Tab-separated table of N, CA and C in Angstrom:
chain	number	residue	atom	x	y	z
G	1409	UNK	N	0.852	-1.171	0.000
G	1409	UNK	CA	0.000	0.000	0.000
G	1409	UNK	C	0.895	1.230	0.000
G	1410	UNK	N	0.356	2.276	-0.551
G	1410	UNK	CA	1.063	3.550	-0.590
G	1410	UNK	C	0.134	4.641	-0.082
G	1411	UNK	N	0.729	5.585	0.644
G	1411	UNK	CA	-0.034	6.738	1.114
G	1411	UNK	C	0.825	7.985	0.972
G	1412	UNK	N	0.247	9.007	0.382
G	1412	UNK	CA	0.855	10.326	0.378
G	1412	UNK	C	0.097	11.120	1.427
G	1413	UNK	N	0.851	11.612	2.410
G	1413	UNK	CA	0.242	12.272	3.567
G	1413	UNK	C	0.652	13.739	3.557
G	1414	UNK	N	-0.324	14.609	3.678
G	1414	UNK	CA	-0.048	16.043	3.759
G	1414	UNK	C	-0.628	16.588	5.057
G	1415	UNK	N	0.225	17.289	5.802
G	1415	UNK	CA	-0.242	17.955	7.018
G	1415	UNK	C	-0.997	19.203	6.590
G	1416	UNK	N	-2.209	19.367	7.124
G	1416	UNK	CA	-3.077	20.458	6.674
G	1416	UNK	C	-3.659	21.234	7.846
G	1417	UNK	N	-4.013	22.479	7.549
G	1417	UNK	CA	-4.793	23.284	8.494
G	1417	UNK	C	-6.271	22.961	8.339
G	1418	UNK	N	-6.680	22.648	7.098
G	1418	UNK	CA	-8.045	22.222	6.812
G	1418	UNK	C	-8.072	21.592	5.431
G	1419	UNK	N	-9.114	20.799	5.182
G	1419	UNK	CA	-9.252	20.146	3.874
G	1419	UNK	C	-10.692	19.692	3.684
G	1420	UNK	N	-11.063	19.557	2.419
G	1420	UNK	CA	-12.385	19.031	2.092
G	1420	UNK	C	-12.323	18.288	0.773
G	1421	UNK	N	-13.303	17.434	0.559
G	1421	UNK	CA	-13.426	16.712	-0.704
G	1421	UNK	C	-14.873	16.821	-1.163
G	1422	UNK	N	-15.022	17.117	-2.448
G	1422	UNK	CA	-16.352	17.262	-3.053
G	1422	UNK	C	-16.510	16.296	-4.215
G	1423	UNK	N	-17.736	15.861	-4.390
G	1423	UNK	CA	-18.148	15.128	-5.583
G	1423	UNK	C	-19.277	15.950	-6.169
G	1424	UNK	N	-19.051	16.460	-7.369
G	1424	UNK	CA	-20.011	17.405	-7.940
G	1424	UNK	C	-20.018	18.659	-7.083
G	1425	UNK	N	-21.183	19.061	-6.652
G	1425	UNK	CA	-21.297	20.252	-5.802
G	1425	UNK	C	-21.506	19.905	-4.333
G	1426	UNK	N	-21.366	18.620	-4.000
G	1426	UNK	CA	-21.641	18.172	-2.632
G	1426	UNK	C	-20.349	17.845	-1.888
G	1427	UNK	N	-20.166	18.459	-0.722
G	1427	UNK	CA	-19.023	18.151	0.124
G	1427	UNK	C	-19.269	16.797	0.782
G	1428	UNK	N	-18.331	15.885	0.602
G	1428	UNK	CA	-18.452	14.533	1.147
G	1428	UNK	C	-17.649	14.346	2.420
G	1429	UNK	N	-16.578	15.117	2.575
G	1429	UNK	CA	-15.748	15.020	3.767
G	1429	UNK	C	-15.048	16.338	4.006
G	1430	UNK	N	-14.849	16.668	5.273
G	1430	UNK	CA	-14.224	17.951	5.614
G	1430	UNK	C	-13.565	17.822	6.981
G	1431	UNK	N	-12.332	18.336	7.106
G	1431	UNK	CA	-11.628	18.299	8.385
G	1431	UNK	C	-10.988	19.649	8.672
G	1432	UNK	N	-10.658	19.852	9.928
G	1432	UNK	CA	-9.824	20.969	10.344
G	1432	UNK	C	-8.384	20.487	10.350
G	1433	UNK	N	-7.604	20.862	11.354
G	1433	UNK	CA	-6.199	20.447	11.378
G	1433	UNK	C	-6.041	18.929	11.396
G	1434	UNK	N	-5.072	18.451	10.633
G	1434	UNK	CA	-4.821	17.014	10.590
G	1434	UNK	C	-4.057	16.620	9.359
G	1435	UNK	N	-4.461	15.489	8.781
G	1435	UNK	CA	-3.768	14.930	7.626
G	1435	UNK	C	-4.730	14.614	6.488
G	1436	UNK	N	-4.328	14.954	5.273
G	1436	UNK	CA	-4.971	14.418	4.077
G	1436	UNK	C	-4.152	13.199	3.681
G	1437	UNK	N	-4.841	12.087	3.473
G	1437	UNK	CA	-4.186	10.836	3.129
G	1437	UNK	C	-4.698	10.388	1.771
G	1438	UNK	N	-3.809	10.407	0.779
G	1438	UNK	CA	-4.129	9.845	-0.529
G	1438	UNK	C	-3.671	8.400	-0.465
G	1439	UNK	N	-4.610	7.456	-0.559
G	1439	UNK	CA	-4.334	6.050	-0.296
G	1439	UNK	C	-4.455	5.209	-1.558
G	1440	UNK	N	-3.385	4.478	-1.865
G	1440	UNK	CA	-3.381	3.564	-3.000
G	1440	UNK	C	-3.197	2.135	-2.529
G	1441	UNK	N	-3.914	1.222	-3.157
G	1441	UNK	CA	-3.822	-0.198	-2.829
G	1441	UNK	C	-3.258	-0.925	-4.040
G	1442	UNK	N	-2.226	-1.731	-3.812
G	1442	UNK	CA	-1.587	-2.477	-4.888
G	1442	UNK	C	-2.150	-3.874	-5.024
G	1443	UNK	N	-1.965	-4.451	-6.205
G	1443	UNK	CA	-2.502	-5.793	-6.475
G	1443	UNK	C	-1.907	-6.856	-5.551
G	1444	UNK	N	-0.693	-6.662	-5.063
G	1444	UNK	CA	-0.035	-7.653	-4.212
G	1444	UNK	C	-0.186	-7.360	-2.724
G	1445	UNK	N	-0.907	-6.332	-2.355
G	1445	UNK	CA	-1.040	-5.967	-0.952
G	1445	UNK	C	-1.842	-7.001	-0.175
G	1446	UNK	N	-1.451	-7.150	1.094
G	1446	UNK	CA	-2.101	-8.102	1.999
G	1446	UNK	C	-2.563	-7.360	3.251
G	1447	UNK	N	-3.191	-8.085	4.149
G	1447	UNK	CA	-3.614	-7.501	5.420
G	1447	UNK	C	-2.415	-6.970	6.207
G	1448	UNK	N	-1.251	-7.573	6.039
G	1448	UNK	CA	-0.046	-7.078	6.714
G	1448	UNK	C	0.280	-5.649	6.279
G	1449	UNK	N	0.066	-5.346	5.015
G	1449	UNK	CA	0.315	-3.990	4.517
G	1449	UNK	C	-0.661	-3.007	5.150
G	1450	UNK	N	-1.902	-3.416	5.265
G	1450	UNK	CA	-2.925	-2.583	5.889
G	1450	UNK	C	-2.582	-2.318	7.357
G	1451	UNK	N	-2.213	-3.361	8.073
G	1451	UNK	CA	-1.852	-3.233	9.486
G	1451	UNK	C	-0.652	-2.302	9.643
G	1452	UNK	N	0.337	-2.434	8.761
G	1452	UNK	CA	1.529	-1.580	8.822
G	1452	UNK	C	1.146	-0.104	8.733
G	1453	UNK	N	0.336	0.252	7.722
G	1453	UNK	CA	-0.052	1.658	7.552
G	1453	UNK	C	-0.928	2.146	8.700
G	1454	UNK	N	-1.815	1.301	9.174
G	1454	UNK	CA	-2.683	1.700	10.292
G	1454	UNK	C	-1.887	1.895	11.585
G	1455	UNK	N	-0.791	1.186	11.718
G	1455	UNK	CA	0.064	1.367	12.886
G	1455	UNK	C	0.937	2.615	12.744
G	1456	UNK	N	1.477	2.822	11.562
G	1456	UNK	CA	2.445	3.894	11.328
G	1456	UNK	C	1.807	5.281	11.262
G	1457	UNK	N	0.738	5.407	10.513
G	1457	UNK	CA	0.185	6.737	10.224
G	1457	UNK	C	-0.241	7.524	11.471
G	1458	UNK	N	-1.048	6.978	12.369
G	1458	UNK	CA	-1.490	7.783	13.514
G	1458	UNK	C	-0.361	8.189	14.458
G	1459	UNK	N	0.737	7.430	14.449
G	1459	UNK	CA	1.825	7.695	15.390
G	1459	UNK	C	3.019	8.408	14.747
G	1460	UNK	N	2.907	8.745	13.480
G	1460	UNK	CA	3.989	9.440	12.775
G	1460	UNK	C	4.146	10.849	13.347
G	1461	UNK	N	5.316	11.164	13.850
G	1461	UNK	CA	5.547	12.429	14.549
G	1461	UNK	C	5.915	13.527	13.553
G	1462	UNK	N	4.882	14.185	13.012
G	1462	UNK	CA	5.098	15.230	12.003
G	1462	UNK	C	4.385	16.536	12.335
G	1463	UNK	N	3.892	16.649	13.573
G	1463	UNK	CA	3.257	17.888	14.025
G	1463	UNK	C	4.181	18.583	15.018
G	1464	UNK	N	4.198	19.904	15.009
G	1464	UNK	CA	5.129	20.622	15.882
G	1464	UNK	C	4.713	20.573	17.349
G	1465	UNK	N	5.731	20.468	18.232
G	1465	UNK	CA	5.493	20.600	19.661
G	1465	UNK	C	5.599	22.080	20.034
G	1466	UNK	N	5.597	22.377	21.320
G	1466	UNK	CA	5.613	23.775	21.769
G	1466	UNK	C	6.870	24.529	21.345
G	1467	UNK	N	7.961	23.802	21.029
G	1467	UNK	CA	9.178	24.481	20.575
G	1467	UNK	C	9.303	24.485	19.053
G	1468	UNK	N	8.271	23.990	18.347
G	1468	UNK	CA	8.272	24.006	16.887
G	1468	UNK	C	8.921	22.790	16.250
G	1469	UNK	N	9.402	21.858	17.059
G	1469	UNK	CA	10.033	20.647	16.536
G	1469	UNK	C	8.954	19.625	16.169
G	1470	UNK	N	9.112	18.960	15.022
G	1470	UNK	CA	8.149	17.926	14.637
G	1470	UNK	C	8.320	16.744	15.585
G	1471	UNK	N	7.472	16.719	16.599
G	1471	UNK	CA	7.631	15.747	17.662
G	1471	UNK	C	6.299	15.142	18.109
G	1472	UNK	N	5.183	15.584	17.513
G	1472	UNK	CA	3.863	15.105	17.914
G	1472	UNK	C	3.191	14.363	16.757
G	1473	UNK	N	2.342	13.424	17.119
G	1473	UNK	CA	1.628	12.627	16.119
G	1473	UNK	C	0.184	13.104	15.976
G	1474	UNK	N	-0.502	12.527	15.030
G	1474	UNK	CA	-1.925	12.800	14.850
G	1474	UNK	C	-2.688	12.424	16.119
G	1475	UNK	N	-2.316	11.313	16.713
G	1475	UNK	CA	-2.938	10.891	17.958
G	1475	UNK	C	-2.687	11.904	19.071
G	1476	UNK	N	-1.450	12.398	19.164
G	1476	UNK	CA	-1.101	13.370	20.208
G	1476	UNK	C	-1.879	14.677	20.074
G	1477	UNK	N	-2.091	15.115	18.837
G	1477	UNK	CA	-2.712	16.426	18.602
G	1477	UNK	C	-4.231	16.372	18.569
G	1478	UNK	N	-4.801	15.183	18.443
G	1478	UNK	CA	-6.253	15.073	18.316
G	1478	UNK	C	-6.746	15.504	16.947
G	1479	UNK	N	-5.835	15.532	15.973
G	1479	UNK	CA	-6.203	15.930	14.612
G	1479	UNK	C	-7.038	14.880	13.910
G	1480	UNK	N	-7.545	15.261	12.754
G	1480	UNK	CA	-8.416	14.398	11.959
G	1480	UNK	C	-7.703	13.926	10.700
G	1481	UNK	N	-8.299	12.959	10.028
G	1481	UNK	CA	-7.779	12.454	8.758
G	1481	UNK	C	-8.874	12.542	7.695
G	1482	UNK	N	-8.484	13.015	6.517
G	1482	UNK	CA	-9.348	12.980	5.333
G	1482	UNK	C	-8.681	12.019	4.365
G	1483	UNK	N	-9.322	10.878	4.125
G	1483	UNK	CA	-8.723	9.815	3.324
G	1483	UNK	C	-9.408	9.753	1.969
G	1484	UNK	N	-8.587	9.818	0.912
G	1484	UNK	CA	-9.086	9.815	-0.463
G	1484	UNK	C	-8.422	8.664	-1.212
G	1485	UNK	N	-9.221	7.806	-1.834
G	1485	UNK	CA	-8.657	6.703	-2.617
G	1485	UNK	C	-7.915	7.261	-3.827
G	1486	UNK	N	-6.771	6.634	-4.149
G	1486	UNK	CA	-5.897	7.200	-5.184
G	1486	UNK	C	-5.147	6.083	-5.895
G	1487	UNK	N	-5.816	5.382	-6.810
G	1487	UNK	CA	-5.159	4.284	-7.521
G	1487	UNK	C	-3.992	4.768	-8.370
G	1488	UNK	N	-3.978	6.037	-8.724
G	1488	UNK	CA	-2.905	6.560	-9.575
G	1488	UNK	C	-1.554	6.585	-8.873
G	1489	UNK	N	-1.510	6.319	-7.558
G	1489	UNK	CA	-0.217	6.192	-6.882
G	1489	UNK	C	0.555	4.987	-7.406
G	1490	UNK	N	-0.132	4.083	-8.069
G	1490	UNK	CA	0.517	2.905	-8.651
G	1490	UNK	C	0.783	3.060	-10.145
G	1491	UNK	N	0.834	4.278	-10.624
G	1491	UNK	CA	1.107	4.526	-12.039
G	1491	UNK	C	2.507	4.044	-12.409
G	1492	UNK	N	2.598	3.384	-13.528
G	1492	UNK	CA	3.890	2.981	-14.090
G	1492	UNK	C	4.162	3.902	-15.278
G	1493	UNK	N	5.154	4.732	-15.130
G	1493	UNK	CA	5.491	5.704	-16.179
G	1493	UNK	C	6.803	5.356	-16.861
G	1494	UNK	N	7.253	4.114	-16.734
G	1494	UNK	CA	8.565	3.729	-17.262
G	1494	UNK	C	8.613	3.653	-18.785
G	1495	UNK	N	7.460	3.496	-19.421
G	1495	UNK	CA	7.441	3.408	-20.886
G	1495	UNK	C	6.382	4.332	-21.443
G	1496	UNK	N	6.680	4.896	-22.568
G	1496	UNK	CA	5.703	5.722	-23.270
G	1496	UNK	C	5.296	6.959	-22.500
G	1497	UNK	N	4.182	7.524	-22.908
G	1497	UNK	CA	3.679	8.762	-22.312
G	1497	UNK	C	2.415	8.577	-21.487
G	1498	UNK	N	1.771	7.417	-21.662
G	1498	UNK	CA	0.529	7.152	-20.938
G	1498	UNK	C	0.818	6.184	-19.796
G	1499	UNK	N	0.552	6.587	-18.550
G	1499	UNK	CA	0.821	5.693	-17.421
G	1499	UNK	C	-0.012	4.422	-17.482
G	1500	UNK	N	0.578	3.333	-17.003
G	1500	UNK	CA	-0.143	2.074	-16.860
G	1500	UNK	C	-0.467	1.863	-15.390
G	1501	UNK	N	-1.556	1.161	-15.124
G	1501	UNK	CA	-2.007	0.976	-13.749
G	1501	UNK	C	-2.174	-0.497	-13.383
G	1502	UNK	N	-1.449	-1.369	-14.043
G	1502	UNK	CA	-1.619	-2.805	-13.810
G	1502	UNK	C	-1.176	-3.229	-12.413
G	1503	UNK	N	-0.372	-2.438	-11.734
G	1503	UNK	CA	0.076	-2.782	-10.370
G	1503	UNK	C	-0.934	-2.354	-9.310
G	1504	UNK	N	-1.927	-1.562	-9.705
G	1504	UNK	CA	-2.978	-1.158	-8.764
G	1504	UNK	C	-3.953	-2.313	-8.564
G	1505	UNK	N	-4.496	-2.422	-7.375
G	1505	UNK	CA	-5.475	-3.474	-7.084
G	1505	UNK	C	-6.745	-3.241	-7.893
G	1506	UNK	N	-7.424	-4.324	-8.206
G	1506	UNK	CA	-8.731	-4.241	-8.860
G	1506	UNK	C	-9.711	-3.547	-7.910
G	1507	UNK	N	-10.753	-2.922	-8.437
G	1507	UNK	CA	-11.661	-2.131	-7.603
G	1507	UNK	C	-12.249	-2.859	-6.394
G	1508	UNK	N	-12.637	-4.119	-6.519
G	1508	UNK	CA	-13.241	-4.825	-5.379
G	1508	UNK	C	-12.266	-4.931	-4.212
G	1509	UNK	N	-11.042	-5.327	-4.510
G	1509	UNK	CA	-10.027	-5.450	-3.468
G	1509	UNK	C	-9.675	-4.078	-2.902
G	1510	UNK	N	-9.466	-3.096	-3.792
G	1510	UNK	CA	-9.085	-1.754	-3.346
G	1510	UNK	C	-10.153	-1.153	-2.441
G	1511	UNK	N	-11.409	-1.321	-2.784
G	1511	UNK	CA	-12.504	-0.775	-1.966
G	1511	UNK	C	-12.524	-1.423	-0.592
G	1512	UNK	N	-12.343	-2.734	-0.544
G	1512	UNK	CA	-12.336	-3.441	0.739
G	1512	UNK	C	-11.196	-2.929	1.628
G	1513	UNK	N	-10.006	-2.759	1.069
G	1513	UNK	CA	-8.866	-2.261	1.836
G	1513	UNK	C	-9.094	-0.807	2.259
G	1514	UNK	N	-9.643	-0.014	1.365
G	1514	UNK	CA	-9.942	1.397	1.668
G	1514	UNK	C	-10.928	1.481	2.844
G	1515	UNK	N	-11.997	0.719	2.773
G	1515	UNK	CA	-12.989	0.715	3.853
G	1515	UNK	C	-12.384	0.226	5.165
G	1516	UNK	N	-11.550	-0.809	5.085
G	1516	UNK	CA	-10.892	-1.326	6.289
G	1516	UNK	C	-9.930	-0.286	6.876
G	1517	UNK	N	-9.266	0.478	6.014
G	1517	UNK	CA	-8.365	1.532	6.478
G	1517	UNK	C	-9.152	2.611	7.223
G	1518	UNK	N	-10.274	3.040	6.647
G	1518	UNK	CA	-11.125	4.031	7.309
G	1518	UNK	C	-11.602	3.519	8.663
G	1519	UNK	N	-12.089	2.285	8.686
G	1519	UNK	CA	-12.574	1.691	9.935
G	1519	UNK	C	-11.450	1.588	10.963
G	1520	UNK	N	-10.253	1.213	10.507
G	1520	UNK	CA	-9.115	1.074	11.404
G	1520	UNK	C	-8.727	2.388	12.054
G	1521	UNK	N	-8.721	3.468	11.269
G	1521	UNK	CA	-8.410	4.781	11.845
G	1521	UNK	C	-9.461	5.177	12.871
G	1522	UNK	N	-10.714	4.942	12.545
G	1522	UNK	CA	-11.801	5.290	13.476
G	1522	UNK	C	-11.702	4.486	14.769
G	1523	UNK	N	-11.357	3.195	14.663
G	1523	UNK	CA	-11.187	2.365	15.857
G	1523	UNK	C	-10.041	2.872	16.734
G	1524	UNK	N	-9.071	3.538	16.117
G	1524	UNK	CA	-7.949	4.110	16.869
G	1524	UNK	C	-8.297	5.480	17.451
G	1525	UNK	N	-9.534	5.931	17.228
G	1525	UNK	CA	-9.976	7.196	17.796
G	1525	UNK	C	-9.647	8.415	16.948
G	1526	UNK	N	-9.237	8.203	15.711
G	1526	UNK	CA	-8.925	9.310	14.802
G	1526	UNK	C	-10.223	9.747	14.125
G	1527	UNK	N	-10.640	11.012	14.294
G	1527	UNK	CA	-11.795	11.495	13.524
G	1527	UNK	C	-11.460	11.386	12.029
G	1528	UNK	N	-12.251	10.633	11.296
G	1528	UNK	CA	-11.903	10.291	9.916
G	1528	UNK	C	-13.049	10.600	8.970
G	1529	UNK	N	-12.728	11.347	7.928
G	1529	UNK	CA	-13.657	11.652	6.839
G	1529	UNK	C	-13.097	11.015	5.571
G	1530	UNK	N	-13.930	10.908	4.550
G	1530	UNK	CA	-13.456	10.259	3.327
G	1530	UNK	C	-14.104	10.853	2.091
G	1531	UNK	N	-13.482	10.503	0.972
G	1531	UNK	CA	-14.067	10.810	-0.316
G	1531	UNK	C	-15.022	9.688	-0.695
G	1532	UNK	N	-15.314	9.587	-1.977
G	1532	UNK	CA	-16.195	8.537	-2.492
G	1532	UNK	C	-15.369	7.669	-3.427
G	1533	UNK	N	-15.272	6.397	-3.098
G	1533	UNK	CA	-14.453	5.471	-3.878
G	1533	UNK	C	-14.888	5.477	-5.340
G	1534	UNK	N	-13.934	5.581	-6.242
G	1534	UNK	CA	-14.090	5.577	-7.701
G	1534	UNK	C	-14.824	6.801	-8.263
G	1535	UNK	N	-15.053	7.806	-7.457
G	1535	UNK	CA	-15.709	9.017	-7.964
G	1535	UNK	C	-14.659	10.020	-8.425
G	1536	UNK	N	-15.070	10.902	-9.316
G	1536	UNK	CA	-14.232	12.052	-9.670
G	1536	UNK	C	-14.412	13.061	-8.540
G	1537	UNK	N	-13.312	13.382	-7.871
G	1537	UNK	CA	-13.392	14.224	-6.680
G	1537	UNK	C	-12.556	15.484	-6.846
G	1538	UNK	N	-12.953	16.502	-6.126
G	1538	UNK	CA	-12.172	17.724	-6.002
G	1538	UNK	C	-11.718	17.812	-4.556
G	1539	UNK	N	-10.400	17.822	-4.366
G	1539	UNK	CA	-9.832	17.906	-3.027
G	1539	UNK	C	-9.253	19.304	-2.865
G	1540	UNK	N	-9.664	19.960	-1.807
G	1540	UNK	CA	-9.179	21.305	-1.510
G	1540	UNK	C	-8.525	21.258	-0.140
G	1541	UNK	N	-7.330	21.836	-0.038
G	1541	UNK	CA	-6.641	21.796	1.243
G	1541	UNK	C	-5.753	23.012	1.425
G	1542	UNK	N	-5.486	23.289	2.673
G	1542	UNK	CA	-4.511	24.314	3.035
G	1542	UNK	C	-3.366	23.580	3.715
G	1543	UNK	N	-2.237	23.479	2.996
G	1543	UNK	CA	-1.062	22.808	3.540
G	1543	UNK	C	-0.558	23.540	4.764
G	1544	UNK	N	-0.023	22.784	5.694
G	1544	UNK	CA	0.573	23.338	6.897
G	1544	UNK	C	2.044	22.960	6.892
G	1545	UNK	N	2.885	23.883	6.533
G	1545	UNK	CA	4.328	23.639	6.488
G	1545	UNK	C	4.963	24.136	5.202
G	1546	UNK	N	4.751	23.552	4.087
G	1546	UNK	CA	4.045	22.280	3.858
G	1546	UNK	C	4.884	21.089	4.335
G	1547	UNK	N	4.172	20.064	4.774
G	1547	UNK	CA	4.787	18.801	5.150
G	1547	UNK	C	4.086	17.721	4.337
G	1548	UNK	N	4.855	17.012	3.523
G	1548	UNK	CA	4.327	15.925	2.712
G	1548	UNK	C	5.231	14.701	2.902
G	1549	UNK	N	4.631	13.591	3.275
G	1549	UNK	CA	5.362	12.351	3.552
G	1549	UNK	C	4.771	11.245	2.689
G	1550	UNK	N	5.645	10.382	2.179
G	1550	UNK	CA	5.191	9.211	1.440
G	1550	UNK	C	5.447	7.974	2.301
G	1551	UNK	N	4.395	7.221	2.564
G	1551	UNK	CA	4.494	5.966	3.297
G	1551	UNK	C	4.230	4.814	2.342
G	1552	UNK	N	5.074	3.805	2.402
G	1552	UNK	CA	4.868	2.598	1.604
G	1552	UNK	C	5.032	1.406	2.515
G	1553	UNK	N	4.126	0.452	2.395
G	1553	UNK	CA	4.210	-0.739	3.220
G	1553	UNK	C	5.282	-1.687	2.710
G	1554	UNK	N	5.611	-1.594	1.432
G	1554	UNK	CA	6.690	-2.408	0.835
G	1554	UNK	C	7.724	-1.445	0.265
G	1555	UNK	N	8.987	-1.688	0.596
G	1555	UNK	CA	10.039	-0.806	0.042
G	1555	UNK	C	10.967	-1.568	-0.858
């Protein structure tokens, strides 16, 4: 699994003219599921993300986690994180999980964050979405369950 994480002051996701998810301070998580991903990959990201120390403490040092700050997560499915651009001009997506598997992992990821007490909002799986955010820092981290 792959996640691009951005620390934000606020963020929202819309489908058409309807806001589907909205958060204040926290993280926007663009989540991709690969065809070879297993439950171990899901567990790895669910363990790592809430405890990743990328929020400033009282001295401005990145020393606090999402759990420490009480921040929220806005999770958006993003199969394009598995784009293969090694040949030609049009990316291939054969390494991305098929929609049924990706949706199941996406839903399990959302549920896992909520079980950990993280206020979690989401986009709509397979929808064309507009994501709006105000970066804080900016701080952008890439997490991969397989390196």
